[in-house]
PDB file of C-alpha atoms and ligand atoms in Angstrom:
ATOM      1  CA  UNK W   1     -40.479   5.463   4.109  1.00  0.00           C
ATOM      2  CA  UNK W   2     -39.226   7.480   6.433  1.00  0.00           C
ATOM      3  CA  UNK W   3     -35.900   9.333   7.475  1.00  0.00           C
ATOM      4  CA  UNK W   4     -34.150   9.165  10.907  1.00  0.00           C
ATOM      5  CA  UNK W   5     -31.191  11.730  11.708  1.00  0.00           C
ATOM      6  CA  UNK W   6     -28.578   9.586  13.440  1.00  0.00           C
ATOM      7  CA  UNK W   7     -26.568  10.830  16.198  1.00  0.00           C
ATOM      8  CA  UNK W   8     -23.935  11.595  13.682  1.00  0.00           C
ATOM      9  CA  UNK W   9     -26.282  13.602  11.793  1.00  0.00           C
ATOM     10  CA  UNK W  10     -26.552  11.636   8.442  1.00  0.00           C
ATOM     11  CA  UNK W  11     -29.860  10.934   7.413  1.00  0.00           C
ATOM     12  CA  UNK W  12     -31.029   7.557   7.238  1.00  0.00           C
ATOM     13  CA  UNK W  13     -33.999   6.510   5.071  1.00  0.00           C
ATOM     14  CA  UNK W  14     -35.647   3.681   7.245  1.00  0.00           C
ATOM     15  CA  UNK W  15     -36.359  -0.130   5.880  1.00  0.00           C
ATOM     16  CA  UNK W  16     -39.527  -1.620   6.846  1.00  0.00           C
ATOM     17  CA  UNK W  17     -39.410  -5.379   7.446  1.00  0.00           C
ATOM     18  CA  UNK W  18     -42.755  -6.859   8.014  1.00  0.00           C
ATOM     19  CA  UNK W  19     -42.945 -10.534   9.576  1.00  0.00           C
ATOM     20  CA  UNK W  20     -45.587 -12.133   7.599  1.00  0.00           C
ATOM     21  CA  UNK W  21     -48.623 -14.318   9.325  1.00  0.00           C
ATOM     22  CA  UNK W  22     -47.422 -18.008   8.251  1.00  0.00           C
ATOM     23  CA  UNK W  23     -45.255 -16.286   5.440  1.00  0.00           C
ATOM     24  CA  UNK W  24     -42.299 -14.183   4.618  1.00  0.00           C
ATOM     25  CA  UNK W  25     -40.630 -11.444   5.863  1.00  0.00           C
ATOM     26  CA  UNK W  26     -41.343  -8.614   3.781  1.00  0.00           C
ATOM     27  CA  UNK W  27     -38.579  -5.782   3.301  1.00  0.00           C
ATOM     28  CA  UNK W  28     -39.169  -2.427   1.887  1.00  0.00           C
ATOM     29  CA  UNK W  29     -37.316   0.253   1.248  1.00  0.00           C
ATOM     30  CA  UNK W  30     -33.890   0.594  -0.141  1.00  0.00           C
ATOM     31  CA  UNK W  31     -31.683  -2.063   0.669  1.00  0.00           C
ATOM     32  CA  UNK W  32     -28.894  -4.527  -1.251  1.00  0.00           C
ATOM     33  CA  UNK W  33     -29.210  -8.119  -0.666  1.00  0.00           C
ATOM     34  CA  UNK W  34     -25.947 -10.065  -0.599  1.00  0.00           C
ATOM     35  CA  UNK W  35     -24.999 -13.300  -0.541  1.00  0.00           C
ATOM     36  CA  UNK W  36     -22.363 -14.692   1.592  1.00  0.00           C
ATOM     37  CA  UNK W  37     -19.817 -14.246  -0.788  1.00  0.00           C
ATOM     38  CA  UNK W  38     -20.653 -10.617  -1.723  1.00  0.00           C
ATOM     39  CA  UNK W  39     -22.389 -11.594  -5.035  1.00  0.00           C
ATOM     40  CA  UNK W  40     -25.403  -9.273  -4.994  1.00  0.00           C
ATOM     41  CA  UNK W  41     -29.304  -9.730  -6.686  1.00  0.00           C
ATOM     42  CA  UNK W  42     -30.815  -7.278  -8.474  1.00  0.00           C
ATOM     43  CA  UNK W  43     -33.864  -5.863  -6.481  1.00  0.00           C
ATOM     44  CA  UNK W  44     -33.059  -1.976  -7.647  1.00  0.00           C
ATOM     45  CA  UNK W  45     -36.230  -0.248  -8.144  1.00  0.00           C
ATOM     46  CA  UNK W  46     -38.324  -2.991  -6.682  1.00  0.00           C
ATOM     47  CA  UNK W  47     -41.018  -1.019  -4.188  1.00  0.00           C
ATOM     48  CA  UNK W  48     -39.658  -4.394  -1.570  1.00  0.00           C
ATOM     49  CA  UNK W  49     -39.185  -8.127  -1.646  1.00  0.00           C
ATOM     50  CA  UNK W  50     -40.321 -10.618   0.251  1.00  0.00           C
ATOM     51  CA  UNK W  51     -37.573 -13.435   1.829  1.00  0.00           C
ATOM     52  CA  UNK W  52     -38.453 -17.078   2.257  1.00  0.00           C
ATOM     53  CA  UNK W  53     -38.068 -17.910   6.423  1.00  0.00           C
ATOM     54  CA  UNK W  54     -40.405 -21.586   5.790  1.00  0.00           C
ATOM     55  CA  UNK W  55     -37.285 -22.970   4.619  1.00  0.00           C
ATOM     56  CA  UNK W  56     -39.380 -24.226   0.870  1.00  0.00           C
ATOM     57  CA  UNK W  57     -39.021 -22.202  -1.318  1.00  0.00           C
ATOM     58  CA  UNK W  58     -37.559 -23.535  -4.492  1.00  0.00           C
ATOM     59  CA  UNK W  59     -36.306 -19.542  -5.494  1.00  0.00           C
ATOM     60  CA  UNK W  60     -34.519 -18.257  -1.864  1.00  0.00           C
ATOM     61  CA  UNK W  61     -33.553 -15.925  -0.690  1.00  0.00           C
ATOM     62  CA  UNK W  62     -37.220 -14.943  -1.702  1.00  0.00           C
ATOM     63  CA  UNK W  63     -40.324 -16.455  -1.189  1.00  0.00           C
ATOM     64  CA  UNK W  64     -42.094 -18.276  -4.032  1.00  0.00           C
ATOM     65  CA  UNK W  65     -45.145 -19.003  -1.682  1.00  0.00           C
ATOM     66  CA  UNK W  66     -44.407 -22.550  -1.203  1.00  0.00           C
ATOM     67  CA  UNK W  67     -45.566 -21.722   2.504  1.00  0.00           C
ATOM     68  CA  UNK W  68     -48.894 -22.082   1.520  1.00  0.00           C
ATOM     69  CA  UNK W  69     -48.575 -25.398   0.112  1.00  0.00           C
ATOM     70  CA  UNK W  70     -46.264 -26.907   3.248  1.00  0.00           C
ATOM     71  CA  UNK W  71     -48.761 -25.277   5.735  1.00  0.00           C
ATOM     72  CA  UNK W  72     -45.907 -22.867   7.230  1.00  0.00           C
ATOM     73  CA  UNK W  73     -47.492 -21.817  10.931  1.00  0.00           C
ATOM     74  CA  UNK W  74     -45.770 -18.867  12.359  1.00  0.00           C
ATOM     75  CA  UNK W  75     -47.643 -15.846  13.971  1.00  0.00           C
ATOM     76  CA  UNK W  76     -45.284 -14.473  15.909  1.00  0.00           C
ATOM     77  CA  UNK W  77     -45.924 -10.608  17.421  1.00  0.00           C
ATOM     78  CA  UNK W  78     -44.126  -8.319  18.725  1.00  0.00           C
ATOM     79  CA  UNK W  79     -44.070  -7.758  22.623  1.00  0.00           C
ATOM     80  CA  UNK W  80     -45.712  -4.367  23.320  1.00  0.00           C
ATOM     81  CA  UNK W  81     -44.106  -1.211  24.206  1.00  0.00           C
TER      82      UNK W  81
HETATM   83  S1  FES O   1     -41.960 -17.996   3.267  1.00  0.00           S
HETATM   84 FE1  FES O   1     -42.906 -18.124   1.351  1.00  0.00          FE
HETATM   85  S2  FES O   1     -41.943 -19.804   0.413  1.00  0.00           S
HETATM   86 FE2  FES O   1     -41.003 -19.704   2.339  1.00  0.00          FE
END
């Protein structure tokens, strides 16, 4: 991870969030997952998790890697800079 000064000049550690080939989004870094009413999961201390986005997985928010089994297709880049 790395650490970005904002404007304000706080120091922000950054969260990587990796878009899977035909799989999850994996986040890492430290972040708190939530769930719309504020109740919160436990991933302290985890090096990252990785969040369903096939819509199967029978654990979500996180990926169980039910993708595999429903044959999941999504490659999606990003544009270049
Ligand atoms: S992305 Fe892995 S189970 Fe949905």
């Amino acid at each position: 991870m790395s650490e970005t000064i904002t404007p304000a000049g706080e120091a922000v550690t950054e969260v990587k969030i990796t878009v899977r080939p035909n799989g999850s989004l994996r986040v890492e870094g430290p972040v708190r997952l939530l769930d719309a009413n504020g109740g919160e999961w436990n991933v302290a201390g985890k090096p990252g998790i990785s969040l369903c986005r096939c819509g199967a997985s029978a654990n979500k928010p996180f990926c169980d890697g039910a993708h595999k089994t429903i044959g999941f297709e999504s490659t999606e880049t990003a544009p270049a800079q």
